[in-house]
Amino acid sequence: MISRYQCDADLASGRYTVDAKSIMGIFSLDLQNPLTLTVYEGSDIDDLEKALTPFLSK
């Protein structure tokens, strides 16, 4: 989903961090635990936030 947007982002699980647009990187993370999404920059950040809202917890 995030690959549709013009932004740079990482996903982290514990001490491991991967490019959020890399499907291989995402599958290498421990998906049993919550992930942390960090979005650094991009022109579509507001649209991305709206699209991800149903999947986010704070």
mmCIF file of N, CA and C in Angstrom:
data_model
loop_
_atom_site.group_PDB
_atom_site.id
_atom_site.type_symbol
_atom_site.label_atom_id
_atom_site.label_comp_id
_atom_site.label_asym_id
_atom_site.label_seq_id
_atom_site.Cartn_x
_atom_site.Cartn_y
_atom_site.Cartn_z
ATOM 1 N N MET A 1 0.817 -1.187 0.000
ATOM 2 C CA MET A 1 0.000 0.000 0.000
ATOM 3 C C MET A 1 0.870 1.264 0.000
ATOM 4 N N ILE A 2 1.900 1.275 0.788
ATOM 5 C CA ILE A 2 2.726 2.480 0.918
ATOM 6 C C ILE A 2 3.511 2.781 -0.363
ATOM 7 N N SER A 3 3.722 1.786 -1.192
ATOM 8 C CA SER A 3 4.489 2.010 -2.429
ATOM 9 C C SER A 3 3.746 2.909 -3.415
ATOM 10 N N ARG A 4 2.469 3.114 -3.212
ATOM 11 C CA ARG A 4 1.684 3.994 -4.087
ATOM 12 C C ARG A 4 1.947 5.475 -3.826
ATOM 13 N N TYR A 5 2.609 5.775 -2.727
ATOM 14 C CA TYR A 5 2.783 7.158 -2.297
ATOM 15 C C TYR A 5 4.223 7.621 -2.474
ATOM 16 N N GLN A 6 4.380 8.899 -2.751
ATOM 17 C CA GLN A 6 5.699 9.511 -2.928
ATOM 18 C C GLN A 6 6.230 9.928 -1.561
ATOM 19 N N CYS A 7 6.896 8.998 -0.878
ATOM 20 C CA CYS A 7 7.457 9.292 0.435
ATOM 21 C C CYS A 7 8.550 8.279 0.757
ATOM 22 N N ASP A 8 9.359 8.619 1.740
ATOM 23 C CA ASP A 8 10.372 7.705 2.257
ATOM 24 C C ASP A 8 9.907 7.247 3.625
ATOM 25 N N ALA A 9 9.916 5.927 3.863
ATOM 26 C CA ALA A 9 9.422 5.404 5.130
ATOM 27 C C ALA A 9 10.140 4.119 5.506
ATOM 28 N N ASP A 10 10.232 3.888 6.800
ATOM 29 C CA ASP A 10 10.817 2.665 7.346
ATOM 30 C C ASP A 10 9.818 1.996 8.273
ATOM 31 N N LEU A 11 9.931 0.679 8.385
ATOM 32 C CA LEU A 11 9.180 -0.105 9.363
ATOM 33 C C LEU A 11 10.180 -0.711 10.325
ATOM 34 N N ALA A 12 9.840 -0.706 11.612
ATOM 35 C CA ALA A 12 10.744 -1.259 12.612
ATOM 36 C C ALA A 12 10.003 -2.228 13.517
ATOM 37 N N SER A 13 10.717 -3.277 13.895
ATOM 38 C CA SER A 13 10.241 -4.252 14.871
ATOM 39 C C SER A 13 11.423 -4.532 15.786
ATOM 40 N N GLY A 14 11.314 -4.052 17.023
ATOM 41 C CA GLY A 14 12.446 -4.203 17.930
ATOM 42 C C GLY A 14 13.626 -3.405 17.420
ATOM 43 N N ARG A 15 14.773 -4.067 17.286
ATOM 44 C CA ARG A 15 15.976 -3.354 16.822
ATOM 45 C C ARG A 15 16.192 -3.474 15.318
ATOM 46 N N TYR A 16 15.270 -4.087 14.599
ATOM 47 C CA TYR A 16 15.393 -4.263 13.150
ATOM 48 C C TYR A 16 14.546 -3.231 12.415
ATOM 49 N N THR A 17 15.148 -2.596 11.416
ATOM 50 C CA THR A 17 14.470 -1.581 10.613
ATOM 51 C C THR A 17 14.664 -1.906 9.140
ATOM 52 N N VAL A 18 13.574 -1.789 8.367
ATOM 53 C CA VAL A 18 13.635 -2.055 6.929
ATOM 54 C C VAL A 18 12.897 -0.951 6.179
ATOM 55 N N ASP A 19 13.155 -0.866 4.887
ATOM 56 C CA ASP A 19 12.437 0.053 4.008
ATOM 57 C C ASP A 19 10.978 -0.398 3.955
ATOM 58 N N ALA A 20 10.053 0.500 4.255
ATOM 59 C CA ALA A 20 8.629 0.156 4.298
ATOM 60 C C ALA A 20 8.068 -0.216 2.929
ATOM 61 N N LYS A 21 8.790 0.077 1.858
ATOM 62 C CA LYS A 21 8.334 -0.274 0.514
ATOM 63 C C LYS A 21 8.903 -1.604 0.032
ATOM 64 N N SER A 22 9.689 -2.256 0.862
ATOM 65 C CA SER A 22 10.316 -3.525 0.490
ATOM 66 C C SER A 22 9.524 -4.702 1.058
ATOM 67 N N ILE A 23 8.845 -5.439 0.207
ATOM 68 C CA ILE A 23 8.050 -6.578 0.670
ATOM 69 C C ILE A 23 8.941 -7.643 1.305
ATOM 70 N N MET A 24 10.128 -7.849 0.760
ATOM 71 C CA MET A 24 11.054 -8.824 1.355
ATOM 72 C C MET A 24 11.509 -8.355 2.734
ATOM 73 N N GLY A 25 11.759 -7.058 2.868
ATOM 74 C CA GLY A 25 12.141 -6.516 4.164
ATOM 75 C C GLY A 25 11.035 -6.660 5.184
ATOM 76 N N ILE A 26 9.806 -6.389 4.779
ATOM 77 C CA ILE A 26 8.664 -6.497 5.694
ATOM 78 C C ILE A 26 8.507 -7.930 6.178
ATOM 79 N N PHE A 27 8.622 -8.901 5.276
ATOM 80 C CA PHE A 27 8.475 -10.300 5.681
ATOM 81 C C PHE A 27 9.637 -10.791 6.532
ATOM 82 N N SER A 28 10.746 -10.059 6.559
ATOM 83 C CA SER A 28 11.863 -10.449 7.416
ATOM 84 C C SER A 28 11.664 -9.985 8.858
ATOM 85 N N LEU A 29 10.678 -9.116 9.091
ATOM 86 C CA LEU A 29 10.409 -8.624 10.444
ATOM 87 C C LEU A 29 9.542 -9.611 11.214
ATOM 88 N N ASP A 30 9.533 -9.460 12.532
ATOM 89 C CA ASP A 30 8.667 -10.264 13.395
ATOM 90 C C ASP A 30 7.264 -9.670 13.320
ATOM 91 N N LEU A 31 6.402 -10.256 12.522
ATOM 92 C CA LEU A 31 5.060 -9.718 12.299
ATOM 93 C C LEU A 31 4.080 -10.099 13.399
ATOM 94 N N GLN A 32 4.535 -10.842 14.403
ATOM 95 C CA GLN A 32 3.695 -11.195 15.549
ATOM 96 C C GLN A 32 3.534 -10.003 16.495
ATOM 97 N N ASN A 33 4.479 -9.067 16.444
ATOM 98 C CA ASN A 33 4.477 -7.915 17.342
ATOM 99 C C ASN A 33 4.152 -6.644 16.569
ATOM 100 N N PRO A 34 3.720 -5.597 17.282
ATOM 101 C CA PRO A 34 3.430 -4.326 16.603
ATOM 102 C C PRO A 34 4.667 -3.774 15.898
ATOM 103 N N LEU A 35 4.436 -3.110 14.784
ATOM 104 C CA LEU A 35 5.506 -2.483 14.011
ATOM 105 C C LEU A 35 5.416 -0.969 14.173
ATOM 106 N N THR A 36 6.549 -0.311 14.032
ATOM 107 C CA THR A 36 6.591 1.146 14.077
ATOM 108 C C THR A 36 6.885 1.661 12.674
ATOM 109 N N LEU A 37 5.995 2.506 12.172
ATOM 110 C CA LEU A 37 6.170 3.116 10.857
ATOM 111 C C LEU A 37 6.696 4.530 11.044
ATOM 112 N N THR A 38 7.806 4.842 10.384
ATOM 113 C CA THR A 38 8.376 6.187 10.405
ATOM 114 C C THR A 38 8.394 6.712 8.979
ATOM 115 N N VAL A 39 7.696 7.826 8.751
ATOM 116 C CA VAL A 39 7.665 8.467 7.437
ATOM 117 C C VAL A 39 8.536 9.711 7.529
ATOM 118 N N TYR A 40 9.540 9.800 6.664
ATOM 119 C CA TYR A 40 10.515 10.880 6.742
ATOM 120 C C TYR A 40 10.134 12.106 5.934
ATOM 121 N N GLU A 41 9.759 11.918 4.708
ATOM 122 C CA GLU A 41 9.422 13.049 3.848
ATOM 123 C C GLU A 41 8.644 12.545 2.651
ATOM 124 N N GLY A 42 7.942 13.460 2.021
ATOM 125 C CA GLY A 42 7.214 13.099 0.814
ATOM 126 C C GLY A 42 6.065 14.044 0.562
ATOM 127 N N SER A 43 5.620 14.072 -0.658
ATOM 128 C CA SER A 43 4.547 14.982 -1.034
ATOM 129 C C SER A 43 3.163 14.417 -0.729
ATOM 130 N N ASP A 44 3.077 13.116 -0.464
ATOM 131 C CA ASP A 44 1.780 12.471 -0.247
ATOM 132 C C ASP A 44 1.549 12.057 1.204
ATOM 133 N N ILE A 45 2.244 12.656 2.149
ATOM 134 C CA ILE A 45 2.161 12.199 3.537
ATOM 135 C C ILE A 45 0.737 12.291 4.080
ATOM 136 N N ASP A 46 0.023 13.368 3.790
ATOM 137 C CA ASP A 46 -1.344 13.509 4.296
ATOM 138 C C ASP A 46 -2.257 12.425 3.733
ATOM 139 N N ASP A 47 -2.128 12.140 2.444
ATOM 140 C CA ASP A 47 -2.937 11.087 1.826
ATOM 141 C C ASP A 47 -2.583 9.716 2.399
ATOM 142 N N LEU A 48 -1.310 9.484 2.635
ATOM 143 C CA LEU A 48 -0.868 8.220 3.221
ATOM 144 C C LEU A 48 -1.440 8.044 4.621
ATOM 145 N N GLU A 49 -1.408 9.102 5.411
ATOM 146 C CA GLU A 49 -1.946 9.025 6.772
ATOM 147 C C GLU A 49 -3.431 8.670 6.756
ATOM 148 N N LYS A 50 -4.189 9.273 5.865
ATOM 149 C CA LYS A 50 -5.616 8.967 5.750
ATOM 150 C C LYS A 50 -5.833 7.507 5.357
ATOM 151 N N ALA A 51 -5.030 7.003 4.435
ATOM 152 C CA ALA A 51 -5.181 5.620 3.970
ATOM 153 C C ALA A 51 -4.816 4.614 5.058
ATOM 154 N N LEU A 52 -3.845 4.953 5.900
ATOM 155 C CA LEU A 52 -3.373 4.020 6.926
ATOM 156 C C LEU A 52 -4.130 4.116 8.249
ATOM 157 N N THR A 53 -4.934 5.147 8.438
ATOM 158 C CA THR A 53 -5.623 5.368 9.712
ATOM 159 C C THR A 53 -6.339 4.127 10.244
ATOM 160 N N PRO A 54 -7.043 3.351 9.433
ATOM 161 C CA PRO A 54 -7.724 2.166 9.984
ATOM 162 C C PRO A 54 -6.769 1.106 10.538
ATOM 163 N N PHE A 55 -5.507 1.157 10.170
ATOM 164 C CA PHE A 55 -4.545 0.137 10.576
ATOM 165 C C PHE A 55 -3.623 0.588 11.703
ATOM 166 N N LEU A 56 -3.728 1.850 12.121
ATOM 167 C CA LEU A 56 -2.792 2.416 13.090
ATOM 168 C C LEU A 56 -3.326 2.358 14.510
ATOM 169 N N SER A 57 -2.414 2.185 15.453
ATOM 170 C CA SER A 57 -2.736 2.340 16.872
ATOM 171 C C SER A 57 -1.727 3.307 17.455
ATOM 172 N N LYS A 58 -2.142 4.056 18.437
ATOM 173 C CA LYS A 58 -1.242 5.062 19.021
ATOM 174 C C LYS A 58 -0.835 4.663 20.410
#
